[in-house]
Amino acid sequence: MMPATAMRAAGLPETIAHELLGALRVPRFVDVQAAAQAIAPHVRRTPLLHSAALSARAGGDVWLKLECQQLTGSFKLRGAFNAILALDDAQRARGVVAYSTGNHGQAIAWAASALGVPATIVMPVDAPRNKVQKALDKGARVVHYDRRTESREDIGMRLMAETGAVLVPPGDHPLVLAAQGTVALEAVQDLPADARERLGLFAAPCGGGGLMAGCCLALDTLSPDTRRVAVEPAAFDDTVRSLASGRRETNPSSAASICDALAAVTPAELPYAINGALLSGAVSVTDDEVLAAMRFGLEELRLVLEPGGSVALAALLAGKLSLDGQSAVIVLSGGNVDLPLLRSALG
């Protein structure tokens, strides 16, 4: 009999009607496999680290997928390359437009620079300086906006209309979403056989939901009985609330968190079409719990983590993820943190 999760994946729609972008194809596992092959020459196959300290603390074998050691310091490079590699010559000449709180923007800038494609990145005025500078260093044009009063989607659509560039959003793009699923694909492939057989939990950070959605597609085929848990900042718990209500919920404009990479207004439409069906659940963590996880990363793991990249680790350390003797993969999705914030994590 086909596992229940796989049955749900088989029932995903072929397309969704996106509010701004029209019909979008819902990717499948075959798209994750194709993405892995396409991006392999351009991205790092990041390490999968076993942590004895975390395993003893959590009551099961804990493996950490180190996307904080990706070439741009974030998993976002995977989706950026997959989307831009698929453009034809005419599209590449017109360039790409992306909107981003930081990591997607610098990933698009990196991939576009490597492939000789002009890039314009729409970033909030309060984006971390290091993320803005890295996009600029790769030759991208950066357009700032006020996330409290302006819509990055509207600005992106306007720039696309003005320039003829191709829009590459961080979540609502089938090729981006499929490539983010290669995080789970690699992790499952790299697990020792016994840990793979006992893989009870896969947890990853969640903003718009693209990383978790792509990983759900991979896990549905490779490890269908594994629980899939998205982790969000407490102030931006839209996926937690959306799973409870059955519809996409919105965060208040006053919401604030140190997790800038996960400050989504609402779940992205394409990822939610998958996550709403395939996620096992979602939990949230406080900023204090995130700071504790960042400190643990430095002191115990010798890893530099940004706030948004450490939320799944924070949930594990705070006792919000149960292992019950099984193994777990925890994704550390990014390491692009400003030094003043890193100092505050150290207390």
Coordinates of C-alpha atoms in Angstrom, one line a residue:
M1 CA 0.0 0.0 0.0
M2 CA 1.2 3.5 -0.8
P3 CA 2.0 5.5 2.4
A4 CA -0.6 8.1 3.4
T5 CA 1.8 11.0 2.7
A6 CA 2.6 9.7 -0.8
M7 CA -1.1 9.4 -1.4
R8 CA -1.5 13.1 -0.5
A9 CA 1.4 14.1 -2.8
A10 CA -0.2 12.2 -5.7
G11 CA -3.3 14.4 -5.0
L12 CA -1.6 17.7 -5.4
P13 CA -3.0 19.9 -8.2
E14 CA -1.1 20.2 -11.5
T15 CA -1.3 24.0 -11.3
I16 CA -2.5 26.8 -9.0
A17 CA -4.0 30.1 -10.0
H18 CA -1.6 32.7 -8.4
E19 CA -3.1 36.0 -7.5
L20 CA -0.4 38.0 -9.4
L21 CA 1.5 35.5 -11.6
G22 CA -1.4 33.6 -13.1
A23 CA -1.2 29.8 -13.6
L24 CA 1.8 28.2 -11.8
R25 CA 2.8 24.6 -12.2
V26 CA 3.1 22.6 -9.0
P27 CA 6.4 20.7 -9.2
R28 CA 7.0 17.1 -8.3
F29 CA 9.9 14.9 -7.1
V30 CA 11.1 14.5 -10.7
D31 CA 11.6 18.3 -10.8
V32 CA 13.8 18.0 -7.6
Q33 CA 15.9 15.4 -9.3
A34 CA 16.3 17.5 -12.4
A35 CA 17.3 20.5 -10.3
A36 CA 19.9 18.4 -8.5
Q37 CA 21.6 17.5 -11.8
A38 CA 21.3 21.1 -13.2
I39 CA 22.8 22.9 -10.3
A40 CA 25.4 20.4 -9.2
P41 CA 28.3 22.2 -11.1
H42 CA 27.4 25.6 -9.5
V43 CA 26.6 25.0 -5.8
R44 CA 28.2 23.2 -2.9
R45 CA 26.9 19.9 -1.7
T46 CA 26.9 21.0 1.9
P47 CA 28.0 18.7 4.8
L48 CA 25.7 16.6 6.9
L49 CA 27.1 16.7 10.4
H50 CA 26.3 14.3 13.2
S51 CA 26.2 16.0 16.6
A52 CA 26.8 13.8 19.6
A53 CA 26.0 16.7 22.0
L54 CA 22.6 17.3 20.4
S55 CA 21.8 13.6 20.1
A56 CA 22.4 13.1 23.8
R57 CA 20.3 16.1 24.6
A58 CA 17.4 15.2 22.2
G59 CA 17.2 11.5 22.8
G60 CA 17.9 10.4 19.2
D61 CA 20.6 10.8 16.5
V62 CA 20.7 14.4 15.3
W63 CA 22.1 15.2 11.9
L64 CA 22.6 18.8 10.8
K65 CA 22.4 19.9 7.2
L66 CA 24.8 22.8 6.9
E67 CA 23.3 25.2 4.4
C68 CA 25.1 27.9 6.4
Q69 CA 28.2 26.7 4.5
Q70 CA 26.6 27.1 1.1
L71 CA 28.6 29.4 -1.2
T72 CA 26.5 32.4 -0.4
G73 CA 25.9 31.3 3.2
S74 CA 22.3 30.2 2.4
F75 CA 20.4 27.5 0.7
K76 CA 18.9 30.1 -1.6
L77 CA 21.7 29.7 -4.2
R78 CA 20.1 26.4 -5.2
G79 CA 16.9 27.9 -6.4
A80 CA 18.6 31.0 -7.9
F81 CA 20.8 28.9 -10.2
N82 CA 18.0 26.5 -11.2
A83 CA 15.8 29.4 -12.3
I84 CA 18.4 31.4 -14.2
L85 CA 19.9 28.3 -15.9
A86 CA 16.5 27.6 -17.4
L87 CA 16.3 31.0 -19.2
D88 CA 16.9 31.2 -22.9
D89 CA 19.4 33.6 -24.5
A90 CA 16.8 36.4 -25.1
Q91 CA 15.6 36.2 -21.5
R92 CA 19.1 36.3 -20.1
A93 CA 19.8 39.4 -22.1
R94 CA 16.8 41.2 -20.6
G95 CA 17.9 40.1 -17.1
V96 CA 16.1 39.1 -13.9
V97 CA 14.2 40.9 -11.2
A98 CA 13.9 39.4 -7.7
Y99 CA 12.5 40.6 -4.4
S100 CA 14.1 39.5 -1.2
T101 CA 14.7 40.2 2.5
G102 CA 18.3 39.4 1.8
N103 CA 19.4 35.8 1.1
H104 CA 17.4 35.2 -2.1
G105 CA 18.6 38.6 -3.4
Q106 CA 22.3 37.9 -2.9
A107 CA 21.8 34.4 -4.3
I108 CA 20.2 35.8 -7.5
A109 CA 23.0 38.4 -7.7
W110 CA 25.6 35.6 -7.4
A111 CA 24.0 33.3 -9.9
A112 CA 23.3 36.1 -12.4
S113 CA 26.8 37.3 -12.2
A114 CA 28.2 33.8 -12.8
L115 CA 26.0 33.4 -15.8
G116 CA 26.4 36.9 -17.2
V117 CA 22.8 38.0 -16.6
P118 CA 21.8 41.5 -15.4
A119 CA 20.0 41.5 -12.0
T120 CA 17.8 43.9 -10.1
I121 CA 17.0 43.1 -6.5
V122 CA 14.2 44.7 -4.5
M123 CA 15.2 44.7 -0.8
P124 CA 13.7 46.3 2.3
V125 CA 15.4 49.5 3.6
D126 CA 16.1 47.6 6.9
A127 CA 17.7 44.6 5.3
P128 CA 21.0 43.6 7.0
R129 CA 23.8 45.6 5.5
N130 CA 26.0 42.6 4.8
K131 CA 23.3 41.0 2.6
V132 CA 22.7 44.2 0.7
Q133 CA 26.4 44.7 0.2
K134 CA 27.0 41.2 -1.1
A135 CA 24.3 41.7 -3.7
L136 CA 26.0 45.0 -4.8
D137 CA 29.4 43.3 -4.8
K138 CA 28.1 40.9 -7.4
G139 CA 27.0 43.8 -9.7
A140 CA 23.3 43.7 -9.0
R141 CA 21.2 46.9 -8.9
V142 CA 19.4 47.2 -5.5
V143 CA 16.0 48.9 -5.2
H144 CA 14.9 49.6 -1.6
Y145 CA 11.4 49.7 -0.3
D146 CA 9.6 50.1 3.1
R147 CA 8.2 46.7 4.0
R148 CA 5.6 48.4 6.3
T149 CA 4.1 50.7 3.6
E150 CA 5.0 49.2 0.3
S151 CA 4.5 45.9 -1.5
R152 CA 7.7 44.2 -2.8
E153 CA 5.6 42.1 -5.1
D154 CA 4.0 45.2 -6.7
I155 CA 7.4 46.8 -7.1
G156 CA 8.8 43.6 -8.7
M157 CA 5.9 43.4 -11.2
R158 CA 6.4 47.1 -12.1
L159 CA 10.1 46.6 -12.7
M160 CA 9.5 43.5 -14.8
A161 CA 7.0 45.5 -17.0
E162 CA 9.4 48.4 -17.3
T163 CA 12.5 46.4 -18.3
G164 CA 11.2 43.2 -19.8
A165 CA 13.2 41.3 -17.2
V166 CA 12.1 37.9 -15.9
L167 CA 10.7 37.8 -12.4
V168 CA 12.3 35.2 -10.1
P169 CA 10.4 35.3 -6.7
P170 CA 11.8 33.5 -3.7
G171 CA 8.9 31.1 -3.3
D172 CA 6.3 31.3 -6.0
H173 CA 8.5 29.8 -8.8
P174 CA 8.4 26.0 -9.6
L175 CA 12.1 25.8 -10.5
V176 CA 13.2 27.7 -7.4
L177 CA 11.0 25.5 -5.2
A178 CA 12.2 22.3 -6.8
A179 CA 15.8 23.2 -6.3
Q180 CA 15.3 24.0 -2.6
G181 CA 14.1 20.4 -2.3
T182 CA 17.7 19.2 -3.1
V183 CA 18.5 20.1 0.5
A184 CA 16.4 17.1 1.7
L185 CA 17.5 15.0 -1.3
E186 CA 21.2 15.4 -0.4
A187 CA 20.5 14.9 3.3
V188 CA 18.6 11.6 2.9
Q189 CA 21.2 10.3 0.4
D190 CA 24.1 11.2 2.8
L191 CA 22.6 9.6 5.9
P192 CA 24.1 6.3 7.0
A193 CA 21.7 3.4 6.1
D194 CA 20.6 2.8 9.7
A195 CA 19.9 6.5 10.3
R196 CA 18.0 6.7 7.1
E197 CA 15.8 3.8 8.1
R198 CA 15.1 5.4 11.5
L199 CA 14.6 9.0 10.1
G200 CA 11.6 10.1 12.2
L201 CA 11.9 13.9 11.8
F202 CA 13.0 16.5 9.2
A203 CA 12.8 20.1 10.4
A204 CA 13.7 23.3 8.6
P205 CA 13.2 27.0 8.8
C206 CA 10.1 28.5 7.2
G207 CA 9.4 32.0 5.9
G208 CA 7.5 32.0 2.7
G209 CA 7.7 28.2 2.8
G210 CA 9.7 27.4 -0.4
L211 CA 12.4 25.4 1.4
M212 CA 10.0 23.3 3.3
A213 CA 7.8 22.7 0.3
G214 CA 10.6 21.5 -1.9
C215 CA 11.9 19.3 0.9
C216 CA 8.4 17.8 1.4
L217 CA 8.4 16.8 -2.3
A218 CA 11.7 15.0 -1.8
L219 CA 10.8 13.4 1.5
D220 CA 7.4 12.2 0.2
T221 CA 9.3 9.9 -2.2
L222 CA 12.5 9.1 -0.3
S223 CA 11.3 8.9 3.3
P224 CA 7.5 9.1 3.2
D225 CA 7.0 8.2 6.9
T226 CA 9.3 10.9 8.2
R227 CA 7.5 13.8 10.1
R228 CA 8.1 17.1 8.3
V229 CA 8.0 20.1 10.6
A230 CA 8.4 23.8 9.6
V231 CA 9.8 26.2 12.2
E232 CA 9.0 29.9 12.3
P233 CA 9.7 32.9 14.5
A234 CA 6.9 33.5 17.0
A235 CA 6.1 36.9 15.6
F236 CA 5.8 35.5 12.0
D237 CA 3.9 32.2 12.7
D238 CA 1.7 32.4 9.7
T239 CA 2.3 28.8 8.7
V240 CA 1.5 27.6 12.2
R241 CA -1.8 29.5 12.0
S242 CA -2.5 28.6 8.4
L243 CA -2.2 24.9 9.0
A244 CA -4.6 25.3 11.9
S245 CA -7.2 27.3 10.0
G246 CA -6.8 25.6 6.5
R247 CA -6.2 29.0 4.8
R248 CA -3.2 31.3 4.3
E249 CA -3.0 33.6 7.3
T250 CA -1.3 37.0 7.5
N251 CA 1.1 38.5 10.0
P252 CA 0.4 42.0 11.3
S253 CA 2.4 44.9 9.9
S254 CA 3.7 45.6 13.4
A255 CA 5.4 42.1 13.6
A256 CA 9.1 42.2 14.5
S257 CA 11.8 39.6 14.9
I258 CA 15.5 39.3 14.7
C259 CA 14.9 36.6 12.1
D260 CA 14.9 38.9 9.1
A261 CA 15.2 36.1 6.6
L262 CA 11.9 34.6 7.7
A263 CA 9.8 37.9 7.9
A264 CA 7.2 36.8 5.4
V265 CA 3.8 38.6 5.5
T266 CA 2.0 35.4 4.6
P267 CA 2.8 31.9 3.2
A268 CA 3.7 32.1 -0.5
E269 CA 0.9 30.7 -2.6
L270 CA 2.8 27.9 -4.5
P271 CA 4.7 26.6 -1.4
Y272 CA 1.4 26.6 0.6
A273 CA -0.3 24.5 -2.0
I274 CA 2.3 21.8 -1.1
N275 CA 2.9 22.5 2.6
G276 CA -0.8 22.5 3.3
A277 CA -1.0 18.9 2.1
L278 CA 2.4 17.5 3.0
L279 CA 3.6 19.1 6.2
S280 CA 3.2 17.2 9.4
G281 CA 3.1 20.3 11.5
A282 CA 4.7 23.6 12.3
V283 CA 6.1 25.2 15.5
S284 CA 7.4 28.7 16.4
V285 CA 10.3 29.9 18.5
T286 CA 11.0 33.1 20.4
D287 CA 13.8 35.5 19.6
D288 CA 15.4 34.5 22.9
E289 CA 15.3 30.9 21.9
V290 CA 16.9 31.8 18.6
L291 CA 19.7 33.7 20.3
A292 CA 20.4 30.6 22.5
A293 CA 20.6 28.5 19.4
M294 CA 23.0 30.9 17.7
R295 CA 25.2 30.8 20.9
F296 CA 25.0 26.9 20.9
G297 CA 26.1 26.9 17.3
L298 CA 29.2 29.0 18.1
E299 CA 30.1 27.4 21.4
E300 CA 29.3 23.7 20.7
L301 CA 29.3 23.3 16.9
R302 CA 31.8 26.0 15.9
L303 CA 29.2 27.3 13.4
V304 CA 28.2 30.9 12.6
L305 CA 24.4 30.9 12.2
E306 CA 22.1 33.8 11.3
P307 CA 18.8 34.1 13.3
G308 CA 16.5 32.7 10.6
G309 CA 18.9 29.9 9.8
S310 CA 18.9 28.7 13.4
V311 CA 15.2 28.4 14.2
A312 CA 14.9 24.7 13.7
L313 CA 17.9 24.2 16.0
A314 CA 16.2 26.5 18.4
A315 CA 13.0 24.4 18.4
L316 CA 15.1 21.3 19.1
L317 CA 17.0 22.9 22.0
A318 CA 13.8 24.3 23.4
G319 CA 12.1 20.9 23.5
K320 CA 9.6 21.7 20.9
L321 CA 10.6 18.8 18.6
S322 CA 10.4 15.2 19.8
L323 CA 12.6 12.4 18.5
D324 CA 11.4 9.4 20.5
G325 CA 14.6 7.5 19.9
Q326 CA 14.6 8.1 16.1
S327 CA 17.0 10.0 14.0
A328 CA 16.4 13.6 12.8
V329 CA 17.7 16.0 10.2
I330 CA 17.8 19.6 11.3
V331 CA 18.5 22.2 8.5
L332 CA 20.7 25.1 9.4
S333 CA 19.6 27.2 6.5
G334 CA 21.8 30.3 6.6
G335 CA 24.9 31.9 8.2
N336 CA 24.7 35.5 7.0
V337 CA 24.5 37.5 10.2
D338 CA 25.6 41.0 11.0
L339 CA 28.4 41.2 13.5
P340 CA 26.5 43.4 16.1
L341 CA 23.7 40.8 16.2
L342 CA 26.2 38.0 16.5
R343 CA 27.8 39.7 19.5
S344 CA 24.4 40.0 21.2
A345 CA 23.9 36.3 20.8
L346 CA 27.1 35.8 22.8
G347 CA 25.6 37.9 25.6

